[in-house]
Short mmCIF file of C-alpha atoms in Angstrom, two decimals:
data_model
loop_
_atom_site.label_atom_id
_atom_site.label_comp_id
_atom_site.label_asym_id
_atom_site.label_seq_id
_atom_site.Cartn_x
_atom_site.Cartn_y
_atom_site.Cartn_z
CA UNK A 4 -103.59 -68.81 29.84
CA UNK A 5 -100.01 -68.57 28.55
CA UNK A 6 -101.18 -67.77 25.02
CA UNK A 7 -103.51 -65.09 26.38
CA UNK A 8 -100.64 -63.34 28.16
CA UNK A 9 -97.90 -63.79 25.56
CA UNK A 10 -99.90 -63.25 22.36
CA UNK A 11 -103.47 -62.01 22.64
CA UNK A 12 -102.83 -59.37 25.31
CA UNK A 13 -99.95 -57.86 23.37
CA UNK A 14 -102.10 -57.61 20.25
CA UNK A 15 -104.90 -55.95 22.23
CA UNK A 16 -102.57 -53.35 23.75
CA UNK A 17 -100.92 -52.62 20.39
CA UNK A 18 -104.29 -52.23 18.67
CA UNK A 19 -105.42 -49.84 21.40
CA UNK A 20 -102.41 -47.57 20.89
CA UNK A 21 -102.22 -47.58 17.08
CA UNK A 22 -104.34 -44.45 16.73
CA UNK A 23 -101.99 -42.58 19.10
CA UNK A 24 -98.94 -43.79 17.19
CA UNK A 25 -100.42 -42.55 13.92
CA UNK A 26 -101.33 -39.22 15.49
CA UNK A 27 -97.85 -38.50 16.86
CA UNK A 28 -95.93 -39.57 13.78
CA UNK A 29 -93.90 -36.74 12.29
CA UNK A 30 -90.55 -36.12 10.66
CA UNK A 31 -88.91 -35.83 14.06
CA UNK A 32 -90.79 -38.60 15.82
CA UNK A 33 -90.54 -42.19 14.62
CA UNK A 34 -93.17 -44.27 16.43
CA UNK A 35 -92.24 -47.84 17.31
CA UNK A 36 -93.99 -50.91 18.63
CA UNK A 37 -91.63 -53.10 20.66
CA UNK A 38 -92.34 -56.71 21.53
CA UNK A 39 -90.28 -58.98 23.77
CA UNK A 40 -89.94 -62.63 22.90
CA UNK A 41 -87.59 -65.38 24.01
CA UNK A 42 -84.93 -67.58 22.48
CA UNK A 43 -87.02 -70.48 23.80
CA UNK A 44 -89.25 -70.04 20.73
CA UNK A 45 -86.46 -71.59 18.64
CA UNK A 46 -86.87 -74.99 20.29
CA UNK A 47 -89.34 -76.80 22.45
CA UNK A 48 -89.05 -79.31 25.25
CA UNK A 49 -91.83 -81.31 26.89
CA UNK A 50 -91.99 -78.88 29.79
CA UNK A 51 -92.01 -75.55 27.95
CA UNK A 52 -94.08 -76.42 24.87
CA UNK A 53 -96.98 -74.01 25.54
CA UNK A 54 -94.61 -71.15 26.39
CA UNK A 55 -92.46 -71.80 23.33
CA UNK A 56 -95.54 -71.96 21.11
CA UNK A 57 -96.93 -68.70 22.43
CA UNK A 58 -93.64 -66.90 21.80
CA UNK A 59 -93.44 -68.35 18.29
CA UNK A 60 -96.96 -67.07 17.68
CA UNK A 61 -95.93 -63.61 18.88
CA UNK A 62 -93.02 -63.62 16.43
CA UNK A 63 -95.38 -64.41 13.56
CA UNK A 64 -97.73 -61.62 14.58
CA UNK A 65 -94.77 -59.26 14.86
CA UNK A 66 -93.63 -60.14 11.32
CA UNK A 67 -97.12 -59.44 9.94
CA UNK A 68 -97.50 -56.18 11.84
CA UNK A 69 -94.09 -55.03 10.61
CA UNK A 70 -95.31 -55.33 7.02
CA UNK A 71 -98.74 -53.83 7.73
CA UNK A 72 -97.46 -50.79 9.62
CA UNK A 73 -94.49 -50.02 7.39
CA UNK A 74 -96.69 -47.96 5.09
CA UNK A 75 -97.83 -45.87 8.07
CA UNK A 76 -94.26 -45.09 9.10
CA UNK A 77 -94.50 -47.17 12.30
CA UNK A 78 -91.60 -49.52 13.03
CA UNK A 79 -92.15 -52.88 14.69
CA UNK A 80 -89.25 -54.28 16.72
CA UNK A 81 -88.88 -57.74 18.26
CA UNK A 82 -86.38 -58.23 21.10
CA UNK A 83 -85.37 -61.81 21.85
#
């Protein structure tokens, strides 16, 4: 459930809005995708392992998206 909320759902929402971001891109408008993560992804304890793993997964997805969308003029930002 944690992975669904922290990773999969954010990918689904981003994918749904990509066509709108491409459409509204112009010289004056700089579309951005913003993800929120957590410093907890840097380390893991027995209690927060699933949460930490899901946030680490989100960071990896964010890094990939940043490279994929750069050519389209869409910035990808990760806030920790």
